């Protein structure tokens, strides 16, 4: 403190510690102390300001990253709070939530039914065009290229329509999953102790067990053969149309009939190595009725057994596929050993003879 008394009036004083742990007092800050922690003192030796040591580059970068994470966390908290407020304002009860969900599912089902009706009309057109081609062949006449083109383009149109159905089915799954999250959040926000009872959940949720993903052409070819065998074993109707990508049985004639369509849809048409989706779907006797009227217990059992039959029991118990690009990776892992462990098809039910003219 004797040094302080010799300092000029108004002189800034400093206290700092060197690398050896020795404390220094001075009226000037030496160069080696500029980056160190220090205390600025008044003329009377009273601390007036503390200065932290200069941060290293690594410490500075770490601090910036922590600050970025704090901002992102706060943004997520604010977003969640707003979503919770909207949820509570929009619905008075869990029943309101389920009614909204069921309405969205029903709207998608209506679109799917319309597409299925269009597929049946397109298939009938293919049958007529192929019958015309057969008549020409029997008469020894050449088949006009226009007729061949019509058959080919109509079949391509069927494949496009089936891919659209698959997208709608994934949309339905997304709706169900989103509302399942909302129901759980609503229950917690309302402090409902008991889980919300959802009687229609199993009817609404398809689970996409009628999907099988394959990683490459070789694996898809093997699974495609099994898929055709599954259709033959479980459909009560004979196959009406068979190609490399689509198998269609004849339409159901009554409520007991099980008529199926299985399609092989490329995940990315521009990339041959992206793999494909094998998609099994039902045919309905009438597409003007609701989709639920087409889903009898026996038909649902056939749909839900598709993946397990092609991939084996272990794969059949896997979680359902998710919509979006990430479904491809999960399906690739699931199907890597499928051809070696696929079980034999179940015994086929007695098929009815094809209706006259088909």
Coordinates of C-alpha atoms in Angstrom, one line a residue:
X1 CA 0.0 0.0 0.0
X2 CA 3.0 2.2 0.4
X3 CA 3.3 2.2 -3.4
X4 CA -0.2 3.6 -3.7
X5 CA 0.6 6.6 -1.6
X6 CA 3.4 7.5 -4.1
X7 CA 1.1 7.3 -7.1
X8 CA 0.0 10.5 -8.7
X9 CA -3.6 11.7 -8.0
X10 CA -6.1 10.1 -10.3
X11 CA -3.6 7.3 -11.3
X12 CA -5.2 4.0 -12.3
X13 CA -4.0 1.1 -10.1
X14 CA -4.0 -2.6 -11.0
X15 CA -3.8 -5.9 -9.1
X16 CA -2.9 -9.1 -11.0
X17 CA -1.4 -12.5 -10.6
X18 CA 1.4 -13.8 -12.8
X19 CA 1.9 -17.4 -14.0
X20 CA 3.8 -18.3 -10.9
X21 CA 0.9 -17.3 -8.7
X22 CA 2.6 -14.1 -7.4
X23 CA 0.3 -11.1 -6.9
X24 CA 1.5 -7.7 -8.3
X25 CA 0.3 -4.1 -7.8
X26 CA 1.2 -1.5 -10.3
X27 CA 0.0 1.7 -11.9
X28 CA 0.8 0.4 -15.3
X29 CA -0.3 -2.9 -16.9
X30 CA 2.7 -4.7 -18.4
X31 CA 2.3 -6.5 -21.7
X32 CA 2.5 -9.9 -20.2
X33 CA -0.5 -9.1 -17.9
X34 CA -2.8 -7.7 -20.5
X35 CA -4.5 -11.1 -21.2
X36 CA -4.7 -12.1 -17.5
X37 CA -7.5 -11.6 -15.0
X38 CA -7.0 -8.4 -13.0
X39 CA -8.7 -6.0 -10.6
X40 CA -8.8 -2.3 -11.2
X41 CA -8.4 -0.3 -7.9
X42 CA -9.3 3.2 -6.8
X43 CA -6.7 5.6 -5.4
X44 CA -7.6 4.3 -2.0
X45 CA -7.0 0.7 -3.1
X46 CA -10.6 -0.2 -3.3
X47 CA -11.6 -2.6 -6.1
X48 CA -13.8 -0.8 -8.7
X49 CA -13.8 -3.3 -11.6
X50 CA -12.8 -6.9 -12.2
X51 CA -11.6 -7.9 -15.7
X52 CA -11.6 -11.6 -16.6
X53 CA -8.7 -13.1 -18.4
X54 CA -8.8 -13.2 -22.2
X55 CA -10.4 -16.4 -23.5
X56 CA -8.5 -18.8 -25.8
X57 CA -9.9 -19.4 -29.3
X58 CA -11.2 -22.8 -28.2
X59 CA -13.0 -21.3 -25.2
X60 CA -14.5 -18.6 -27.3
X61 CA -15.8 -21.1 -29.9
X62 CA -17.2 -23.2 -27.1
X63 CA -19.0 -20.2 -25.6
X64 CA -20.4 -19.3 -29.0
X65 CA -21.7 -22.9 -29.5
X66 CA -23.3 -22.9 -26.0
X67 CA -25.0 -19.6 -26.8
X68 CA -26.3 -21.0 -30.1
X69 CA -27.7 -24.0 -28.3
X70 CA -29.4 -21.8 -25.6
X71 CA -31.1 -19.8 -28.3
X72 CA -32.3 -22.9 -30.2
X73 CA -33.6 -24.4 -26.9
X74 CA -35.4 -21.2 -26.1
X75 CA -36.9 -21.1 -29.6
X76 CA -38.2 -24.7 -29.2
X77 CA -39.6 -23.8 -25.8
X78 CA -41.4 -20.8 -27.3
X79 CA -42.7 -22.8 -30.2
X80 CA -44.0 -25.6 -28.0
X81 CA -45.7 -23.1 -25.7
X82 CA -47.5 -21.6 -28.7
X83 CA -48.5 -25.0 -30.0
X84 CA -49.8 -26.0 -26.6
X85 CA -51.9 -22.8 -26.4
X86 CA -53.3 -23.5 -29.9
X87 CA -54.1 -27.1 -29.0
X88 CA -56.0 -26.1 -25.8
X89 CA -57.9 -23.3 -27.7
X90 CA -58.8 -25.6 -30.6
X91 CA -60.2 -28.6 -28.7
X92 CA -62.4 -28.9 -25.6
X93 CA -61.9 -32.6 -25.1
X94 CA -60.0 -35.6 -26.4
X95 CA -63.1 -36.6 -28.2
X96 CA -62.9 -33.4 -30.3
X97 CA -59.3 -34.4 -31.2
X98 CA -60.3 -37.9 -32.3
X99 CA -63.3 -36.6 -34.4
X100 CA -60.9 -34.2 -36.2
X101 CA -58.4 -37.0 -36.9
X102 CA -61.2 -39.4 -38.1
X103 CA -62.4 -36.6 -40.4
X104 CA -59.0 -36.2 -42.0
X105 CA -58.6 -40.0 -42.4
X106 CA -62.0 -40.2 -44.0
X107 CA -61.2 -37.5 -46.5
X108 CA -58.0 -39.3 -47.5
X109 CA -60.0 -42.6 -47.8
X110 CA -62.5 -40.9 -50.1
X111 CA -59.6 -40.0 -52.4
X112 CA -58.2 -43.5 -52.2
X113 CA -61.6 -45.0 -53.1
X114 CA -61.9 -42.8 -56.1
X115 CA -58.4 -43.8 -57.3
X116 CA -59.3 -47.5 -56.8
X117 CA -62.4 -47.1 -58.9
X118 CA -60.3 -45.5 -61.6
X119 CA -57.9 -48.4 -61.4
X120 CA -60.7 -50.9 -61.9
X121 CA -61.9 -48.9 -65.0
X122 CA -58.4 -48.8 -66.3
X123 CA -58.0 -52.6 -65.8
X124 CA -61.3 -53.2 -67.6
X125 CA -60.0 -51.0 -70.5
X126 CA -56.8 -53.2 -70.6
X127 CA -58.9 -56.3 -70.7
X128 CA -60.9 -54.9 -73.7
X129 CA -57.8 -53.8 -75.5
X130 CA -56.1 -57.2 -74.9
X131 CA -59.2 -59.0 -76.1
X132 CA -59.1 -56.9 -79.3
X133 CA -55.4 -57.8 -79.8
X134 CA -56.2 -61.5 -79.3
X135 CA -59.0 -61.3 -81.9
X136 CA -56.6 -59.8 -84.4
X137 CA -54.0 -62.5 -83.7
X138 CA -56.6 -65.3 -84.1
X139 CA -57.6 -63.7 -87.4
X140 CA -54.0 -63.7 -88.6
X141 CA -54.0 -59.9 -88.7
X142 CA -51.2 -57.6 -87.4
X143 CA -51.7 -55.7 -84.2
X144 CA -51.6 -52.0 -84.9
X145 CA -48.9 -50.1 -83.0
X146 CA -51.6 -47.7 -81.7
X147 CA -53.3 -50.6 -80.0
X148 CA -50.1 -51.8 -78.4
X149 CA -49.4 -48.3 -77.3
X150 CA -52.8 -47.9 -75.7
X151 CA -52.3 -51.2 -73.8
X152 CA -48.9 -50.1 -72.6
X153 CA -49.9 -46.6 -71.6
X154 CA -53.0 -47.8 -69.7
X155 CA -50.9 -50.3 -67.7
X156 CA -48.4 -47.4 -66.9
X157 CA -51.4 -45.4 -65.8
X158 CA -52.4 -48.1 -63.4
X159 CA -49.0 -48.2 -61.9
X160 CA -49.0 -44.4 -61.4
X161 CA -52.4 -44.7 -59.7
X162 CA -51.1 -47.4 -57.4
X163 CA -48.1 -45.2 -56.4
X164 CA -50.6 -42.4 -55.6
X165 CA -52.6 -44.8 -53.3
X166 CA -49.4 -45.7 -51.5
X167 CA -48.6 -42.0 -50.9
X168 CA -52.1 -41.5 -49.5
X169 CA -51.7 -44.5 -47.2
X170 CA -48.5 -43.0 -45.9
X171 CA -50.3 -39.7 -45.4
X172 CA -52.9 -41.5 -43.3
X173 CA -50.2 -43.0 -41.2
X174 CA -48.7 -39.5 -40.7
X175 CA -52.1 -38.1 -39.6
X176 CA -52.6 -40.9 -37.1
X177 CA -49.1 -40.4 -35.6
X178 CA -49.5 -36.7 -35.4
X179 CA -52.8 -36.9 -33.6
X180 CA -51.5 -39.6 -31.3
X181 CA -48.9 -37.1 -30.1
X182 CA -51.5 -34.4 -29.8
X183 CA -53.7 -36.7 -27.7
X184 CA -50.9 -37.4 -25.3
X185 CA -50.0 -33.7 -25.0
X186 CA -53.6 -32.8 -24.5
X187 CA -53.9 -35.4 -21.7
X188 CA -50.9 -34.0 -19.9
X189 CA -51.8 -30.3 -20.4
X190 CA -55.3 -31.0 -19.0
X191 CA -53.7 -33.1 -16.3
X192 CA -55.9 -36.1 -17.2
X193 CA -54.5 -39.0 -15.0
X194 CA -56.0 -41.9 -17.0
X195 CA -54.9 -42.5 -20.7
X196 CA -57.4 -41.4 -23.3
X197 CA -59.5 -44.3 -24.5
X198 CA -59.5 -44.4 -28.3
X199 CA -61.9 -47.1 -29.4
X200 CA -61.3 -46.5 -33.1
X201 CA -57.5 -46.4 -33.1
X202 CA -57.1 -49.9 -34.5
X203 CA -59.6 -49.2 -37.3
X204 CA -58.0 -45.9 -38.2
X205 CA -54.4 -47.0 -38.0
X206 CA -53.3 -49.3 -40.9
X207 CA -49.7 -49.5 -39.7
X208 CA -48.5 -50.1 -43.2
X209 CA -48.0 -53.8 -42.6
X210 CA -49.0 -54.3 -46.2
X211 CA -45.6 -52.7 -47.2
X212 CA -42.3 -54.4 -47.8
X213 CA -39.2 -52.4 -48.8
X214 CA -36.4 -54.0 -50.8
X215 CA -32.9 -52.5 -51.3
X216 CA -32.0 -53.5 -54.9
X217 CA -33.2 -55.3 -58.0
X218 CA -32.0 -58.8 -56.9
X219 CA -33.7 -58.6 -53.6
X220 CA -36.8 -57.1 -55.1
X221 CA -37.0 -59.9 -57.7
X222 CA -36.9 -62.5 -55.0
X223 CA -39.5 -60.8 -52.8
X224 CA -41.7 -60.1 -55.8
X225 CA -41.9 -63.8 -56.5
X226 CA -43.0 -64.4 -52.9
X227 CA -45.5 -61.5 -53.2
X228 CA -47.2 -63.1 -56.2
X229 CA -47.3 -66.4 -54.3
X230 CA -48.9 -64.6 -51.3
X231 CA -51.6 -63.2 -53.6
X232 CA -52.3 -66.7 -55.1
X233 CA -52.4 -68.2 -51.6
X234 CA -54.7 -65.6 -50.0
X235 CA -57.0 -64.3 -52.7
X236 CA -60.3 -66.1 -53.4
X237 CA -60.3 -64.7 -56.9
X238 CA -58.1 -65.8 -59.8
X239 CA -55.4 -63.5 -61.2
X240 CA -56.7 -61.3 -63.9
X241 CA -53.6 -59.4 -64.9
X242 CA -49.9 -60.1 -64.2
X243 CA -46.8 -58.1 -65.2
X244 CA -43.4 -57.3 -63.9
X245 CA -44.7 -54.6 -61.6
X246 CA -48.5 -55.3 -60.9
X247 CA -50.6 -58.3 -60.2
X248 CA -54.4 -57.8 -60.1
X249 CA -57.0 -60.4 -59.3
X250 CA -60.5 -60.3 -60.6
X251 CA -62.9 -58.0 -58.7
X252 CA -64.8 -59.4 -55.7
X253 CA -68.3 -60.7 -56.4
X254 CA -69.6 -60.7 -52.9
X255 CA -68.7 -59.7 -49.3
X256 CA -66.8 -62.9 -48.7
X257 CA -64.4 -62.5 -51.6
X258 CA -60.8 -61.4 -51.1
X259 CA -59.5 -59.6 -54.1
X260 CA -56.0 -58.2 -54.1
X261 CA -53.6 -56.0 -55.9
X262 CA -49.9 -56.1 -55.4
X263 CA -47.5 -53.6 -57.0
X264 CA -43.8 -53.0 -57.2
X265 CA -43.2 -49.3 -56.9
X266 CA -39.8 -47.7 -57.3
X267 CA -38.8 -45.5 -54.4
X268 CA -37.0 -43.1 -56.8
X269 CA -37.8 -43.6 -60.5
X270 CA -34.6 -41.7 -61.5
X271 CA -32.3 -43.9 -59.4
X272 CA -32.5 -47.7 -60.2
X273 CA -30.4 -48.5 -57.1
X274 CA -32.8 -46.8 -54.7
X275 CA -34.9 -49.9 -54.2
X276 CA -38.6 -50.5 -54.4
X277 CA -41.7 -50.9 -52.3
X278 CA -43.9 -53.9 -52.6
X279 CA -47.4 -52.7 -51.8
X280 CA -50.4 -55.0 -51.2
X281 CA -53.9 -53.6 -51.3
X282 CA -57.5 -54.7 -51.3
X283 CA -60.1 -54.4 -54.1
X284 CA -63.7 -53.5 -53.1
X285 CA -66.9 -54.6 -54.8
X286 CA -68.0 -51.0 -54.9
X287 CA -65.9 -47.9 -54.6
X288 CA -68.9 -45.7 -53.9
X289 CA -69.1 -47.1 -50.4
X290 CA -66.8 -46.1 -47.5
X291 CA -63.4 -47.7 -47.3
X292 CA -64.2 -49.2 -43.9
X293 CA -67.0 -51.3 -45.5
X294 CA -64.3 -53.0 -47.6
X295 CA -62.1 -54.0 -44.6
X296 CA -63.6 -57.2 -43.3
X297 CA -61.7 -59.0 -40.6
X298 CA -60.6 -61.7 -43.0
X299 CA -59.3 -59.1 -45.5
X300 CA -57.5 -57.1 -42.8
X301 CA -55.8 -60.3 -41.6
X302 CA -54.5 -60.8 -45.2
X303 CA -53.1 -57.3 -45.4
X304 CA -51.5 -57.4 -42.0
X305 CA -49.8 -60.8 -42.7
X306 CA -48.1 -59.6 -45.9
X307 CA -44.9 -58.3 -44.4
X308 CA -44.5 -61.2 -41.9
X309 CA -45.0 -63.7 -44.7
X310 CA -42.3 -62.2 -46.9
X311 CA -39.8 -61.2 -44.3
X312 CA -40.4 -63.8 -41.6
X313 CA -41.9 -63.6 -38.1
X314 CA -39.1 -61.4 -36.7
X315 CA -39.6 -58.7 -39.3
X316 CA -43.3 -58.9 -38.9
X317 CA -43.0 -57.8 -35.3
X318 CA -40.8 -54.8 -36.3
X319 CA -42.2 -51.2 -35.7
X320 CA -44.3 -49.9 -38.6
X321 CA -42.6 -48.0 -41.4
X322 CA -42.6 -44.2 -41.2
X323 CA -43.4 -41.8 -44.0
X324 CA -40.7 -39.9 -45.6
X325 CA -37.2 -40.7 -46.9
X326 CA -36.0 -42.4 -43.7
X327 CA -38.4 -45.4 -44.3
X328 CA -36.0 -46.6 -47.0
X329 CA -33.1 -47.1 -44.7
X330 CA -35.1 -49.0 -42.1
X331 CA -36.6 -51.2 -44.7
X332 CA -33.2 -52.0 -46.3
X333 CA -31.9 -53.4 -43.0
X334 CA -35.1 -55.3 -42.3
X335 CA -35.0 -57.1 -45.7
X336 CA -31.3 -57.8 -46.0
X337 CA -31.8 -61.5 -45.1
X338 CA -35.4 -61.9 -46.2
X339 CA -35.0 -64.4 -49.0
X340 CA -33.2 -66.9 -46.8
X341 CA -35.8 -67.0 -44.0
X342 CA -39.1 -66.4 -45.7
X343 CA -41.6 -69.1 -44.7
X344 CA -43.7 -71.1 -47.1
X345 CA -47.0 -69.5 -48.1
X346 CA -50.1 -70.4 -46.0
X347 CA -52.4 -72.9 -47.5
X348 CA -54.5 -71.3 -50.2
X349 CA -58.2 -70.9 -49.7
X350 CA -60.4 -72.4 -52.4
X351 CA -60.6 -70.0 -55.3
X352 CA -63.7 -69.3 -57.1
X353 CA -63.7 -69.8 -60.9
X354 CA -63.3 -66.6 -62.9
X355 CA -66.6 -65.0 -64.0
X356 CA -67.5 -65.6 -67.6
X357 CA -65.8 -63.2 -70.0
X358 CA -62.8 -62.5 -67.8

